[in-house]
mmCIF file of C-alpha atoms in Angstrom:
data_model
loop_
_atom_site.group_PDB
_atom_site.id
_atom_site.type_symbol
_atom_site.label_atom_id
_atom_site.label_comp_id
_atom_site.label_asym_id
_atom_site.label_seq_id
_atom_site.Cartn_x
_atom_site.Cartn_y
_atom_site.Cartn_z
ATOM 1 C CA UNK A 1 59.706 33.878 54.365
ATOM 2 C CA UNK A 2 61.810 36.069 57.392
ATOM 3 C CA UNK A 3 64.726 37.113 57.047
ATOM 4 C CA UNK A 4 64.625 37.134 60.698
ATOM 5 C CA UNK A 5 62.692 38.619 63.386
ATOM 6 C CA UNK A 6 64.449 40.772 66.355
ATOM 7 C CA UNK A 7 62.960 39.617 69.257
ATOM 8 C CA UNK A 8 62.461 41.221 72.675
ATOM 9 C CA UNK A 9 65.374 39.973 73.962
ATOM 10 C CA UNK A 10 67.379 40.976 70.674
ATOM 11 C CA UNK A 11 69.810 44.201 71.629
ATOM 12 C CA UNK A 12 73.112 45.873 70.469
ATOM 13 C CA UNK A 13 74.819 43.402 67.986
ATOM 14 C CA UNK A 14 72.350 40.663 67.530
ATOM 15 C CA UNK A 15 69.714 43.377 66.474
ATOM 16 C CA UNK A 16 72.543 44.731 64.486
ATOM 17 C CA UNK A 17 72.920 41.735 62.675
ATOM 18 C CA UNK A 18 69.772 41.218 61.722
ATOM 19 C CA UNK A 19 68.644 44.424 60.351
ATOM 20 C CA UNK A 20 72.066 44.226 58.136
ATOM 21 C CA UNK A 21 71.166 41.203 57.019
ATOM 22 C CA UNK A 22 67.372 42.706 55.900
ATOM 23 C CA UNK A 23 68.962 45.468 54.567
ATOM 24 C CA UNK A 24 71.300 43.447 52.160
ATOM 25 C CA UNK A 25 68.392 41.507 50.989
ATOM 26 C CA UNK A 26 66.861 44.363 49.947
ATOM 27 C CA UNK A 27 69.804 46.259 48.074
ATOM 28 C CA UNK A 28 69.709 42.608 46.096
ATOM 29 C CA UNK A 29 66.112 42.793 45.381
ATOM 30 C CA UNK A 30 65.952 43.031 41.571
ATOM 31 C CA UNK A 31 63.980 45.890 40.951
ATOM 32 C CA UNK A 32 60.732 44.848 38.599
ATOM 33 C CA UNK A 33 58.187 47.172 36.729
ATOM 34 C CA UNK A 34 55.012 46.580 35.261
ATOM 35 C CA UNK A 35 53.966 49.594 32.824
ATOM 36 C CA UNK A 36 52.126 49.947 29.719
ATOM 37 C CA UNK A 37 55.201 51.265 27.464
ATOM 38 C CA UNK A 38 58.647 49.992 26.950
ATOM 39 C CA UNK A 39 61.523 50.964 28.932
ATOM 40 C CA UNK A 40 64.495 53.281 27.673
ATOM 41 C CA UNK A 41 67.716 54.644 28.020
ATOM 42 C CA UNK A 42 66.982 56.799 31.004
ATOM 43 C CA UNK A 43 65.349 54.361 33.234
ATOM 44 C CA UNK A 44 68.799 53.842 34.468
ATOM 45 C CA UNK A 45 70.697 53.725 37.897
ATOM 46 C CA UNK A 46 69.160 56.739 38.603
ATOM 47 C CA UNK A 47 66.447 55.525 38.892
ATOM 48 C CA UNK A 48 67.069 52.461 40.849
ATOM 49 C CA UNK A 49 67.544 49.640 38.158
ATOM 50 C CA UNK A 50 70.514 47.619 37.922
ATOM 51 C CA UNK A 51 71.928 44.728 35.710
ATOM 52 C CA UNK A 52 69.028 41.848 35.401
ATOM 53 C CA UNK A 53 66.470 44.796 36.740
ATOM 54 C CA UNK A 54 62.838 43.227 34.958
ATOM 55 C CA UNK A 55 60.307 45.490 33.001
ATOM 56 C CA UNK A 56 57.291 44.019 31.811
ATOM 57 C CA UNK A 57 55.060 46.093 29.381
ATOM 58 C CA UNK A 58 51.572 45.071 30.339
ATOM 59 C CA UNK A 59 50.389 46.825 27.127
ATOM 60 C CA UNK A 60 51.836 44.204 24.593
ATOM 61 C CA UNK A 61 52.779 41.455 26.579
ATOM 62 C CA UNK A 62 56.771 41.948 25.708
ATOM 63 C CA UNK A 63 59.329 41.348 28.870
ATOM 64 C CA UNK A 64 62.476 43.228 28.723
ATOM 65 C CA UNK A 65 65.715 42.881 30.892
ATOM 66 C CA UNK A 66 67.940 45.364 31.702
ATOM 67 C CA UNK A 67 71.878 44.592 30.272
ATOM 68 C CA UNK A 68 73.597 48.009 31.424
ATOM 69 C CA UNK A 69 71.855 50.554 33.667
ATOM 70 C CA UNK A 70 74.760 53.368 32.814
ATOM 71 C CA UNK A 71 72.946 56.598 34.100
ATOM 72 C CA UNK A 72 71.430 58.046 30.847
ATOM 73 C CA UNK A 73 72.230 55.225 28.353
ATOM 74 C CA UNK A 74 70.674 52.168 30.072
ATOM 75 C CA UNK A 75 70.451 49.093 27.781
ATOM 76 C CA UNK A 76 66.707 47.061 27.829
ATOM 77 C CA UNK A 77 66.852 43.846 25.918
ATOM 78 C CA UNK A 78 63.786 41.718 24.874
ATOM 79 C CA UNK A 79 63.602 38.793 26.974
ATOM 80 C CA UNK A 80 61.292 36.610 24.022
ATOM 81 C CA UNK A 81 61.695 37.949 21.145
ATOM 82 C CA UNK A 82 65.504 38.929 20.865
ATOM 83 C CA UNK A 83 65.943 38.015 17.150
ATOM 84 C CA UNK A 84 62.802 39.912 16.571
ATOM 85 C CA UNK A 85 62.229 43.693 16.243
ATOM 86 C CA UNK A 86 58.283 44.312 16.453
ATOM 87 C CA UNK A 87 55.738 44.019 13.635
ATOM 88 C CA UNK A 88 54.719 47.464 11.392
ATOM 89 C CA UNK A 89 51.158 48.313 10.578
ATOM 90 C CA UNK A 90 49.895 47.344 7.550
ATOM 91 C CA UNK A 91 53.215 45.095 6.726
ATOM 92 C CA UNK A 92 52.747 41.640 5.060
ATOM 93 C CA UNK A 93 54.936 39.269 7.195
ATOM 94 C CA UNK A 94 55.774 35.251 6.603
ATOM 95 C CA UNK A 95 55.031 33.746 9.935
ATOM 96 C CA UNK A 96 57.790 31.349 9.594
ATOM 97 C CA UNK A 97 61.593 31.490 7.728
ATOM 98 C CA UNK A 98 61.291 29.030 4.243
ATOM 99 C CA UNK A 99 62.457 29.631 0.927
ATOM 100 C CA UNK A 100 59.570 30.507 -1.588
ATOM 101 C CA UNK A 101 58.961 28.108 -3.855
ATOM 102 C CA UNK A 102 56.883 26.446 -6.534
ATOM 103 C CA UNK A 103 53.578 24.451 -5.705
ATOM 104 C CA UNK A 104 52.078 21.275 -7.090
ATOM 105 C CA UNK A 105 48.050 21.103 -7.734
ATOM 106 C CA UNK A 106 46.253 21.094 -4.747
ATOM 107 C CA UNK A 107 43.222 18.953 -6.086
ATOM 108 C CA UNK A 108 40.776 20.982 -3.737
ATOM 109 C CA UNK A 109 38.369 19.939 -0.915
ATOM 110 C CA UNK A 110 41.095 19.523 1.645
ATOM 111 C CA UNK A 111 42.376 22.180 4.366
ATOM 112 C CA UNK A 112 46.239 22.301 3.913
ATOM 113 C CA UNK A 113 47.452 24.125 7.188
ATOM 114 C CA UNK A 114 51.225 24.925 7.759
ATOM 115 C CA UNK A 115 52.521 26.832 11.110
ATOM 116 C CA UNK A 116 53.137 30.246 11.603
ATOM 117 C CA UNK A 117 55.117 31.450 15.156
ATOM 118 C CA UNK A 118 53.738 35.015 16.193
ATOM 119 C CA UNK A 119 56.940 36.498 18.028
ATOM 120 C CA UNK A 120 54.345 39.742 19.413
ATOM 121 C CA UNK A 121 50.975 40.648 20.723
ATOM 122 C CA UNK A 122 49.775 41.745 16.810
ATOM 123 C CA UNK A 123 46.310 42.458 15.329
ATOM 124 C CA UNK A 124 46.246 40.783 11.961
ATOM 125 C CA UNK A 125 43.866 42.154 9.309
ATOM 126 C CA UNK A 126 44.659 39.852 6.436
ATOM 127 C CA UNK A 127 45.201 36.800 4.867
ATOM 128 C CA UNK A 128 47.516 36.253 2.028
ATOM 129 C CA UNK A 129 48.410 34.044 -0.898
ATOM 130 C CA UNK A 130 49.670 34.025 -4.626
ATOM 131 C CA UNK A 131 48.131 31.980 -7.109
ATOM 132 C CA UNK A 132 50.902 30.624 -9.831
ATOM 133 C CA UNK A 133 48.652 28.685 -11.790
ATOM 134 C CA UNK A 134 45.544 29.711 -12.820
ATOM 135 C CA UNK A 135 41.916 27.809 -12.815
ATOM 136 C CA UNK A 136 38.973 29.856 -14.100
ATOM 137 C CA UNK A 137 36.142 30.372 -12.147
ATOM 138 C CA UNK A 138 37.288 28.195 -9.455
ATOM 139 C CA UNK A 139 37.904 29.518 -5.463
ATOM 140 C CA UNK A 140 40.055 29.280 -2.686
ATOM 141 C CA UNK A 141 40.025 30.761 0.847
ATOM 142 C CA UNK A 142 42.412 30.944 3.656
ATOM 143 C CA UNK A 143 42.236 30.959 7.293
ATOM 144 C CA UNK A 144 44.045 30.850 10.589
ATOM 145 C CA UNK A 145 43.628 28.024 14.007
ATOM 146 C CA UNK A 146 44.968 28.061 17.160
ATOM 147 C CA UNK A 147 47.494 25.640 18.285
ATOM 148 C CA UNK A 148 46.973 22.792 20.687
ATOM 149 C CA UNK A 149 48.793 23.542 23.924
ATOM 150 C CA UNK A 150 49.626 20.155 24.006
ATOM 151 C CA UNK A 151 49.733 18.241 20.985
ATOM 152 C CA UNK A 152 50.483 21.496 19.303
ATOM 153 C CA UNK A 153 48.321 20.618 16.280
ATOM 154 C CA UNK A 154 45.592 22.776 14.809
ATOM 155 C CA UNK A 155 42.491 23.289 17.188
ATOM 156 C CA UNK A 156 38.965 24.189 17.279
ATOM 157 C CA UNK A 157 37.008 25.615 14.937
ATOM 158 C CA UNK A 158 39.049 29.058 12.581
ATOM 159 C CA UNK A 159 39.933 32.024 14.855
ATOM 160 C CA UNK A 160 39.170 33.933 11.025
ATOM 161 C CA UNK A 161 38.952 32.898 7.600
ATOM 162 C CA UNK A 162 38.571 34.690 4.306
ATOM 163 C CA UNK A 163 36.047 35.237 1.488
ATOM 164 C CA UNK A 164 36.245 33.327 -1.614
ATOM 165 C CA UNK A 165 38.931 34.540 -3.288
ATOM 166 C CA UNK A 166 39.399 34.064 -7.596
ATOM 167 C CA UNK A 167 41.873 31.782 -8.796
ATOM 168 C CA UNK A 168 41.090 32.534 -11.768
ATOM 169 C CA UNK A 169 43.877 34.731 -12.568
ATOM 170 C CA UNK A 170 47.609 34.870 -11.453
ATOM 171 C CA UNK A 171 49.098 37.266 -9.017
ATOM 172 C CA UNK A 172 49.100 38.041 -5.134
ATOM 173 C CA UNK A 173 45.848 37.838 -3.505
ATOM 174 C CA UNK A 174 45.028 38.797 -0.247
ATOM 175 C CA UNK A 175 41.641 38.679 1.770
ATOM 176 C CA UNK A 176 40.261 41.011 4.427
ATOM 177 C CA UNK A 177 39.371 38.725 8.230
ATOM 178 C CA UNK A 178 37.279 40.109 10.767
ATOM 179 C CA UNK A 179 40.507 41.761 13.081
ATOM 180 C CA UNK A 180 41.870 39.635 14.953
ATOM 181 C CA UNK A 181 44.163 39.595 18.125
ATOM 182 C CA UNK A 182 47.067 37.136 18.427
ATOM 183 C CA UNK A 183 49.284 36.670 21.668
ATOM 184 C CA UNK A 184 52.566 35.034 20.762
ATOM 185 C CA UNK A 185 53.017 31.461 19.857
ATOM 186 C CA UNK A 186 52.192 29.287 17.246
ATOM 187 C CA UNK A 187 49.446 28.893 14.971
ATOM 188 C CA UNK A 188 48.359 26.946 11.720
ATOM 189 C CA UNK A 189 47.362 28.962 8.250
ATOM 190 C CA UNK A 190 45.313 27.221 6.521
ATOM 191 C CA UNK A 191 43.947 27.073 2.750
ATOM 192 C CA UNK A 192 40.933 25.281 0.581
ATOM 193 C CA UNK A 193 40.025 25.626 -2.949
ATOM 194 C CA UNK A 194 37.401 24.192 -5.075
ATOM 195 C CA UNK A 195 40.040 23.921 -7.908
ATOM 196 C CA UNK A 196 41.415 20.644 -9.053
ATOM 197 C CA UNK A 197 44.588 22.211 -10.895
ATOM 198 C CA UNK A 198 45.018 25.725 -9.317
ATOM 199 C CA UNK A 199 48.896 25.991 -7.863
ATOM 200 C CA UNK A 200 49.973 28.741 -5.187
ATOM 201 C CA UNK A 201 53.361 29.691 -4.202
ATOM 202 C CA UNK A 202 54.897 27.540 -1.366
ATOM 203 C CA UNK A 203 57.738 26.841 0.896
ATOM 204 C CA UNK A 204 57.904 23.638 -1.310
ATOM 205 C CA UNK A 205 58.161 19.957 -0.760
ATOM 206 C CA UNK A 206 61.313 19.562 1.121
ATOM 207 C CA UNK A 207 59.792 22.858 3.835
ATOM 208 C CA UNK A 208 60.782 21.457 7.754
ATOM 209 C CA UNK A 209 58.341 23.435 9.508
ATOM 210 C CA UNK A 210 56.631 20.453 10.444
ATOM 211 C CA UNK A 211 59.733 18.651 11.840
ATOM 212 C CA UNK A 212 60.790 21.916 13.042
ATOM 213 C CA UNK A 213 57.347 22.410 15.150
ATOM 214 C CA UNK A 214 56.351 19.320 16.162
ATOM 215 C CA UNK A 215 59.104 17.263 15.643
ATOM 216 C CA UNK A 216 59.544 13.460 14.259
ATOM 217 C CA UNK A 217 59.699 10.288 15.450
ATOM 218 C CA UNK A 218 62.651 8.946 13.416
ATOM 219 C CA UNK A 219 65.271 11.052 12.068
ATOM 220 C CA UNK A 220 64.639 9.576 8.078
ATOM 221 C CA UNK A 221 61.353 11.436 8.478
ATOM 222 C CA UNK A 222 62.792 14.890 9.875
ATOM 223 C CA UNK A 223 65.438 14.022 6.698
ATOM 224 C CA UNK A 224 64.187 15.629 3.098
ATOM 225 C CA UNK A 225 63.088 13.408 0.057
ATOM 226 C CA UNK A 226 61.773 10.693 2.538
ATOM 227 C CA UNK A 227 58.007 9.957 2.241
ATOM 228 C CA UNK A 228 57.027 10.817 6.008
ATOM 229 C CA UNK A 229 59.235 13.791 6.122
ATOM 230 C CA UNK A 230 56.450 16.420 6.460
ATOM 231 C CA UNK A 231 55.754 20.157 4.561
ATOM 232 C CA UNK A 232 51.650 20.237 5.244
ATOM 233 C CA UNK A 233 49.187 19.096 7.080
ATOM 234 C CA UNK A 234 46.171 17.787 5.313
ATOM 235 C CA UNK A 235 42.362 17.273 6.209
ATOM 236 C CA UNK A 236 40.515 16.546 3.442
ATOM 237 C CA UNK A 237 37.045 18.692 3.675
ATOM 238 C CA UNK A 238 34.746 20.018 0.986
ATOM 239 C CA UNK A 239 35.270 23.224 0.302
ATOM 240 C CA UNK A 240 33.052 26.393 1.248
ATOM 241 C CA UNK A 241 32.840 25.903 4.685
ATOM 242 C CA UNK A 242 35.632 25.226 7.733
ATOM 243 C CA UNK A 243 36.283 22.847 9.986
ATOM 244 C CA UNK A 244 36.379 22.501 13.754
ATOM 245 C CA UNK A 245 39.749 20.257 13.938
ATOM 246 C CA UNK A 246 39.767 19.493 17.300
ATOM 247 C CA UNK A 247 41.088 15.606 17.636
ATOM 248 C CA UNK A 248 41.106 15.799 14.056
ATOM 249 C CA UNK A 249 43.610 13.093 11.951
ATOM 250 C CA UNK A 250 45.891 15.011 9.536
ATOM 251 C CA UNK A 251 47.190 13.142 6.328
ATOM 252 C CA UNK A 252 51.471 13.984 6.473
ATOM 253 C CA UNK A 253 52.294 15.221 3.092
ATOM 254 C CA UNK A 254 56.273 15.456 1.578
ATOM 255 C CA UNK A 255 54.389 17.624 -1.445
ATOM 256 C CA UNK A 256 54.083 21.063 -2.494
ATOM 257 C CA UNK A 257 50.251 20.859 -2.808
ATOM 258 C CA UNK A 258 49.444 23.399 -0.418
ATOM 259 C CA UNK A 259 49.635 27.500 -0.409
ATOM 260 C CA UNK A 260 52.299 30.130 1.696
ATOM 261 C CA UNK A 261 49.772 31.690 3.648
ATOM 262 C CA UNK A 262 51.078 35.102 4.932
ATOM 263 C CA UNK A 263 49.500 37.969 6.832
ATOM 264 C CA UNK A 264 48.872 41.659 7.117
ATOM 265 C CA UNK A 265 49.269 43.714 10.424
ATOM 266 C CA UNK A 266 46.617 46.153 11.191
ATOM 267 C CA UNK B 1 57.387 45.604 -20.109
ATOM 268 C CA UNK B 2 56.216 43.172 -17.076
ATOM 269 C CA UNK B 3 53.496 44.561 -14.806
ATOM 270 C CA UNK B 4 51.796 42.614 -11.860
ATOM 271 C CA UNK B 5 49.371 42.856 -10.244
ATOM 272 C CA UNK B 6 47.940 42.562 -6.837
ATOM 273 C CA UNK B 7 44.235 41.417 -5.681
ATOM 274 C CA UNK B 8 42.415 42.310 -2.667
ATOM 275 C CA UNK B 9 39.106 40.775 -1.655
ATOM 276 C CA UNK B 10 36.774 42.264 1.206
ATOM 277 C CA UNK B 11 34.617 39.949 3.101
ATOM 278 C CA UNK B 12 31.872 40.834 1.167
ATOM 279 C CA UNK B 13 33.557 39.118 -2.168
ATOM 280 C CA UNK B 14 34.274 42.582 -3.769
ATOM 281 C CA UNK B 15 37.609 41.983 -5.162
ATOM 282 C CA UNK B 16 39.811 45.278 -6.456
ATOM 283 C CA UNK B 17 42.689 44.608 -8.341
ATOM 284 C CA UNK B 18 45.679 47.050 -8.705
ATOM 285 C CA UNK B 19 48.462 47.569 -11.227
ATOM 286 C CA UNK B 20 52.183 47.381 -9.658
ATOM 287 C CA UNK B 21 53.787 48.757 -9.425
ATOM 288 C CA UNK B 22 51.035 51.696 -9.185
ATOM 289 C CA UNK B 23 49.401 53.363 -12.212
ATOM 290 C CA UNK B 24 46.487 55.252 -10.319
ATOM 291 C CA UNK B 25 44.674 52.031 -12.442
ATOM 292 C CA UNK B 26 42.005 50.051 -10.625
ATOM 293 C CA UNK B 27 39.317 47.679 -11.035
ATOM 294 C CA UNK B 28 36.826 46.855 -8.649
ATOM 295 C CA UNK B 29 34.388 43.619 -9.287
ATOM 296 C CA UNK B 30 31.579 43.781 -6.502
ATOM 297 C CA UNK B 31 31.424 39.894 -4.441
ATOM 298 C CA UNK B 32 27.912 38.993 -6.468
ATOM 299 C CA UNK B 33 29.553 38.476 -9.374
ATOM 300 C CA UNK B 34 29.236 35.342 -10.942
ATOM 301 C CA UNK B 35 32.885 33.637 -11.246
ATOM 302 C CA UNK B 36 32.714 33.389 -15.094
ATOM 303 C CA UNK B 37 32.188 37.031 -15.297
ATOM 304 C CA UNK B 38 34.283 38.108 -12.648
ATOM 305 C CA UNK B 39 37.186 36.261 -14.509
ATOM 306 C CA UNK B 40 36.300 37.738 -17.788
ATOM 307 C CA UNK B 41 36.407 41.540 -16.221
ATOM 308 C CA UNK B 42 39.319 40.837 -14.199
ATOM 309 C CA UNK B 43 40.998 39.297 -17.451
ATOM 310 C CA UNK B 44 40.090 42.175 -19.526
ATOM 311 C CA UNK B 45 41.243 44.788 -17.199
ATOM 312 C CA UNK B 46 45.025 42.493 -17.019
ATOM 313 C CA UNK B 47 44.716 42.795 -20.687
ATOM 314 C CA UNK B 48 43.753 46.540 -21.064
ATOM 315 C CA UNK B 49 46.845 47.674 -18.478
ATOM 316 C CA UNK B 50 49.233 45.363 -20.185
ATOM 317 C CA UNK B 51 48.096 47.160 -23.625
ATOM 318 C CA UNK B 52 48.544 50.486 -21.650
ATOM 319 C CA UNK B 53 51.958 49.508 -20.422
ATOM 320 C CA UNK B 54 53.522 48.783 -24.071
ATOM 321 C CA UNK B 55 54.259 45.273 -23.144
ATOM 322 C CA UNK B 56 53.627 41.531 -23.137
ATOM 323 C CA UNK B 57 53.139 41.233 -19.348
#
C-alpha cells in the first residue's frame, strides 16, 4: 500500500508533503534481520536498530527483540523462550517442571505417554528412565510422538524409540535413539514394559501436566485426588513393538503407574 | 558406603553399566544376551563394586 504518489501536477509543498510523509514511514520502519547466529551487544544504534528492532536466527529457529539499542551494549531478548536459556550438549533435561516422585507397578503391555514442551530447536540422542523397583529378566523401552496440532494428543506412529532396556536391576537407565531433530512445542514420552511389578520414578499421581496441556472439562478433574484428574495417558498395547496412535482412545489415569521419561541433548 | 550406578543401552541391546560416582569400573553385557544372564552379570558386577567400595550399597 502507497504512502502516496506525487503526481504530475504535484509541485513545491504538496510534493513536499508527500515525500515527508514517505520519509517518516521509513525512519518508523522497524528494522528486521534474518541471520544464522544470534544478535549481541554491538548490533546497536549504530547500526541502525532501535527499541522493538526484530532478529530472527534462521539457524535455530529462536526470535529475539531488541529492549535497548545503547551503542555498544544493546540488549536482545528471546521473544519464545524468555524463561529459558538454551539446551547444553550431552545434558539430561526433564521436558516438563514436576516433582520426582515414587511410582506404582505399571502391569506392562500398555504405552504410558506424559508431555514434554521443547522450548528450542534441539537434537536429542537419548531416552531416559530410572527403575525403583526391580523385576528380573523383564524389559521396558521408551519412546517419543509428536503432538496433534489440534487435539494436541499423541500422533502417528514414534518419531524414535529405544532398545529393550533391563529392569532387572535398580538405577538410572538410559537408551541410545536414532538422532533426532525437534522444533519447539510439545511432545508425548512414552514407556512399555513386559514387567507386571517393575516401578520407575515418576512425577507421581497427583502430576497436572495433563490438565496443564490439554486442559479439563470440569474443574474437580483439573483438582488432585479426584478420579478423572489426569497424570498419564494410557494405551494398552503388548509390548515389543509401538504403536501408530493416530485417533487413538487413551485410558485417563490419577496413578503413578507410568515412568519420568527424560532426555539427552546431542 | 552407597554407590549407584548408571546404565546405558545402545540400540543394539549392549548395555554398559558404570559406577557413580566414577571408579574407572565398567561392565559391558553385549544386546544377545539372554535376560537371565544379563541380570546375573549385571548383578554380580553391582555386587563386586559394592564389595570394592567397603559398603552395603
Amino acid at each position: 500500500m502507497p504512502i502516496g504518489t506525487i503526481s504530475n501536477g504535484d509541485t513545491g509543498l504538496s510534493a513536499r508533503t508527500k515525500i515527508n510523509a514517505a520519509l517518516a514511514a521509513i525512519d518508523a520502519t522497524v528494522k528486521v534481520t534474518s541471520s544464522t547466529s544470534a544478535p549481541s551487544a554491538t548490533d546497536d544504534s549504530s547500526e541502525g536498530y532501535a527499541v522493538n528492532s526484530k532478529w530472527f536466527n534462521n539457524l535455530t529457529g529462536i526470535e529475539y527483540i531488541c529492549r535497548d539499542a545503547t551503542d555498544g551494549a544493546a540488549i536482545w531478548v528471546r521473544q519464545d523462550n524468555a524463561d529459558f536459556f538454551g539446551y547444553v550438549s550431552t545434558r539430561f533435561y526433564h521436558g516438563i517442571l514436576g516433582t520426582q516422585a515414587g511410582g506404582a507397578a505399571i502391569g506392562g503391555n500398555a504405552v504410558k505417554l506424559h508431555p514434554i514442551v521443547i522450548k528450542e530447536r534441539v537434537i536429542i540422542s537419548e531416552l531416559a528412565a530410572r527403575v525403583i523397583t526391580a523385576e528380573a529378566t523383564k524389559n521396558f523401552q521408551l519412546g517419543i510422538y509428536a503432538a496433534h496440532p489440534t487435539t494436541r494428543f499423541p500422533t502417528g506412529n514414534p518419531l524414535a524409540t529405544t532398545a529393550s532396556m533391563s529392569c532387572g536391576v535398580t538405577g538410572a537407565m538410559s537408551g541410545d535413539i536414532t538422532d533426532i531433530t525437534l522444533d519447539p512445542g510439545l511432545y508425548w514420552v512414552a514407556m512399555n514394559t513386559d514387567s507386571t511389578t517393575a516401578v520407575w520414578s515418576t512425577y507421581g499421581s497427583g502430576g497436572n501436566n495433563i490438565p496443564l496441556i490439554l486442559g479439563t472439562t470440569s474443574a474437580s478433574q483439573s483438582a488432585s485426588g479426584n478420579a478423572s484428574s489426569t497424570s498419564v495417558l494410557s494405551f494398552n498395547h503388548t509390548f515389543g513393538t509401538w504403536p501408530d496412535l493416530t485417533a487413538a482412545s487413551y485410558s485417563y489415569g490419577n496413578n503413578s503407574a507410568y515412568a519420568m521419561v527424560f532426555f539427552r541433548v546431542a | 558406603m552407597e554407590i549407584d550406578f548408571e546404565f546405558h543401552t545402545a540400540l543394539d541391546g549392549t548395555i554398559t553399566v558404570t559406577v557413580v560416582p566414577p571408579n574407572g569400573n565398567s561392565l559391558v553385557v553385549s544386546g544377545g544376551t539372554p535376560p537371565a544372564e544379563r541380570d546375573a552379570l549385571i548383578v554380580a558386577f553391582m555386587e563386586e563394586q559394592r564389595a570394592l567400595a567397603g559398603g552395603e550399597g
